[in-house]
Coordinates of C-alpha atoms in Angstrom, one line a residue:
X1 CA -0.3 -0.2 0.1
X2 CA 2.9 2.4 0.8
X3 CA 4.4 1.6 -2.5
X4 CA 1.2 2.5 -4.2
X5 CA 0.9 5.6 -2.6
X6 CA 4.2 6.9 -3.2
X7 CA 3.7 5.9 -6.7
X8 CA 0.6 8.0 -7.2
X9 CA 2.9 11.2 -6.1
X10 CA 5.5 10.0 -8.4
X11 CA 3.2 10.1 -11.2
X12 CA 1.4 13.2 -10.0
X13 CA 5.0 14.7 -9.8
X14 CA 4.3 16.0 -6.3
X15 CA 6.6 18.7 -5.0
X16 CA 7.4 21.3 -2.6
X17 CA 4.6 24.0 -2.8
X18 CA 2.0 21.8 -4.8
X19 CA -1.6 21.7 -3.9
X20 CA -3.0 18.2 -3.9
X21 CA -6.5 17.1 -4.1
X22 CA -7.1 13.0 -3.3
X23 CA -10.0 11.3 -4.3
X24 CA -10.5 8.3 -1.7
X25 CA -9.2 8.2 2.0
X26 CA -8.7 4.5 2.0
X27 CA -5.2 3.2 3.1
X28 CA -3.9 4.3 -0.4
X29 CA -5.5 7.5 -0.4
X30 CA -4.5 8.5 3.3
X31 CA -1.0 7.6 2.6
X32 CA -0.8 9.3 -0.6
X33 CA -1.8 12.3 1.6
X34 CA 0.8 11.4 3.9
X35 CA 3.4 11.0 1.1
X36 CA 2.5 14.4 -0.4
X37 CA 2.9 16.2 2.9
X38 CA 6.3 14.7 3.3
X39 CA 7.2 15.7 -0.2
X40 CA 6.3 19.3 0.9
X41 CA 3.0 19.9 -0.6
X42 CA 1.6 23.1 0.8
X43 CA -2.0 22.0 0.8
X44 CA -3.7 18.4 0.7
X45 CA -7.1 18.0 0.6
X46 CA -8.5 14.4 1.2
X47 CA -12.0 13.5 -0.1
X48 CA -14.0 10.4 0.6
X49 CA -17.9 9.9 1.5
X50 CA -16.9 8.3 4.8
X51 CA -16.5 10.2 8.0
X52 CA -14.5 7.6 9.9
X53 CA -11.6 7.5 7.5
X54 CA -11.5 11.1 7.2
X55 CA -11.5 11.5 10.8
X56 CA -8.9 8.8 11.1
X57 CA -6.7 11.1 8.6
X58 CA -7.5 14.1 10.8
X59 CA -6.0 12.4 13.9
X60 CA -3.0 10.8 11.8
X61 CA -1.9 13.4 9.0
X62 CA 0.1 16.7 9.5
X63 CA -3.2 19.2 10.4
X64 CA -1.4 22.2 9.0
X65 CA -1.6 21.3 5.3
X66 CA -4.3 18.8 5.6
X67 CA -7.9 19.7 4.6
X68 CA -10.9 16.9 4.5
X69 CA -14.1 16.9 2.7
X70 CA -17.1 14.6 2.9
X71 CA -18.2 13.9 -0.5
X72 CA -21.8 12.9 0.7
X73 CA -22.2 17.0 1.6
X74 CA -21.9 18.5 -1.7
X75 CA -24.8 18.0 -4.1
X76 CA -23.8 17.6 -8.0
X77 CA -26.4 20.0 -9.0
X78 CA -24.8 22.8 -6.8
X79 CA -21.2 22.1 -8.4
X80 CA -20.6 19.2 -6.0
X81 CA -17.0 18.0 -5.0
X82 CA -15.3 20.4 -7.8
X83 CA -17.0 23.4 -6.3
X84 CA -16.0 22.9 -2.4
X85 CA -12.6 22.2 -3.7
X86 CA -12.5 25.3 -5.6
X87 CA -13.9 27.1 -2.6
X88 CA -10.3 26.3 -1.0
X89 CA -8.3 26.6 -4.0
X90 CA -9.9 28.8 -6.4
X91 CA -8.1 27.7 -9.5
X92 CA -7.9 24.3 -8.5
X93 CA -5.3 21.9 -7.1
X94 CA -1.9 21.5 -8.9
X95 CA -2.2 17.8 -8.8
X96 CA -5.4 15.3 -8.8
X97 CA -4.9 11.8 -7.2
X98 CA -7.7 9.4 -7.8
X99 CA -7.6 6.3 -5.4
X100 CA -10.9 5.1 -5.8
X101 CA -11.0 3.2 -9.1
X102 CA -14.2 1.6 -10.7
X103 CA -16.3 1.4 -7.3
X104 CA -17.7 4.8 -7.6
X105 CA -20.6 5.8 -9.7
X106 CA -22.4 8.6 -8.7
X107 CA -25.1 9.2 -11.3
X108 CA -27.9 6.8 -12.2
X109 CA -26.7 6.9 -15.9
X110 CA -23.4 5.1 -14.7
X111 CA -25.1 2.6 -12.3
X112 CA -27.6 1.5 -14.9
X113 CA -24.9 1.1 -17.7
X114 CA -22.6 -0.9 -15.0
X115 CA -25.8 -2.9 -14.2
X116 CA -26.6 -3.7 -17.8
X117 CA -23.1 -4.3 -18.9
X118 CA -22.5 -1.3 -21.2
X119 CA -19.6 -0.5 -19.1
X120 CA -17.5 -1.9 -16.5
X121 CA -16.0 1.1 -15.1
X122 CA -17.9 4.7 -14.4
X123 CA -16.4 7.8 -15.7
X124 CA -18.0 10.1 -12.8
X125 CA -14.7 10.3 -10.7
X126 CA -12.5 11.1 -13.7
X127 CA -14.7 13.7 -14.8
X128 CA -15.0 15.2 -11.6
X129 CA -11.2 15.3 -11.3
X130 CA -10.8 17.0 -14.9
X131 CA -13.5 19.7 -13.7
X132 CA -11.7 20.4 -10.4
X133 CA -8.0 20.0 -11.1
X134 CA -6.1 23.8 -12.3
X135 CA -5.4 24.3 -16.2
X136 CA -2.2 22.5 -17.0
X137 CA -2.6 20.5 -14.0
X138 CA -1.3 16.9 -13.3
X139 CA -3.6 13.9 -12.8
X140 CA -2.2 10.6 -11.2
X141 CA -4.8 7.4 -11.3
X142 CA -4.0 4.3 -8.9
X143 CA -7.2 3.4 -8.4
X144 CA -8.2 -0.1 -10.1
X145 CA -10.0 0.2 -13.5
X146 CA -11.0 -3.1 -15.2
X147 CA -12.5 -2.2 -18.9
X148 CA -14.5 0.2 -20.8
X149 CA -15.7 3.6 -19.7
X150 CA -18.6 5.5 -21.1
X151 CA -18.8 9.3 -21.2
X152 CA -15.5 10.0 -20.5
X153 CA -14.9 13.8 -20.9
X154 CA -11.7 13.8 -23.0
X155 CA -12.6 17.4 -24.1
X156 CA -12.3 18.6 -20.7
X157 CA -9.1 17.1 -20.0
X158 CA -8.1 18.1 -23.6
X159 CA -9.0 21.9 -23.3
X160 CA -7.4 22.4 -19.9
X161 CA -4.1 21.0 -21.1
X162 CA -4.0 18.2 -18.2
X163 CA -1.1 15.5 -18.4
X164 CA -2.3 12.1 -16.7
X165 CA -0.6 9.0 -15.6
X166 CA -1.9 6.1 -14.6
X167 CA -0.5 2.5 -13.7
X168 CA 0.2 -0.7 -11.5
X169 CA 2.9 0.3 -8.7
X170 CA 6.6 -0.9 -9.5
X171 CA 7.3 -2.2 -6.1
X172 CA 11.2 -2.9 -6.5
X173 CA 11.8 0.6 -7.8
X174 CA 10.5 2.3 -4.6
X175 CA 11.0 -0.4 -1.7
X176 CA 14.5 0.5 -0.6
X177 CA 13.9 4.4 -0.4
X178 CA 10.8 3.9 1.3
X179 CA 12.1 1.5 3.7
X180 CA 14.8 3.8 4.5
X181 CA 12.2 6.6 5.2
X182 CA 10.3 4.5 7.8
X183 CA 13.5 3.4 9.5
X184 CA 14.4 7.4 9.8
X185 CA 11.2 7.6 11.1
X186 CA 10.5 10.3 7.8
X187 CA 7.5 8.3 7.3
X188 CA 5.0 6.5 9.8
X189 CA 3.5 3.2 8.1
X190 CA 1.0 3.5 11.0

């Protein structure tokens, strides 16, 4: 899990002073937030719909740069999570990290298409990310996707000049670096 979180920050090229929004506060999302803080992110916004996850993150991560958002509190017709993030970062985050994958279908259309076997993965999360991240921003995808996606807003992605990287974690590339950081107590795996 730590390797995947580090990989998410590597693909997003998170660096000192960046603003980062992370969709999904499960183990990978929380560790990605910790890694982003370790790399010097100025602000990390962690988004999830489960209050217990956000509360755990608030207890364990550096509160000086962390903001948590409960996605259930923001209705899509009122701008949803994208508007909530832009209330904090008016131009959007420099980096958006997706740690949810195909488990998240927020619209009836995608739930129906998945039920009918017309798609395997909904575009809801990625479209929300494209809407939220700043122009010229970076998108990192470590959430699991397994197949076909309908209604993917590629126009938004292209018009904003976004960069996106996705993929499985090359654990062998990171494990020595991460072990050293844990041994030096720079990163806390708990």
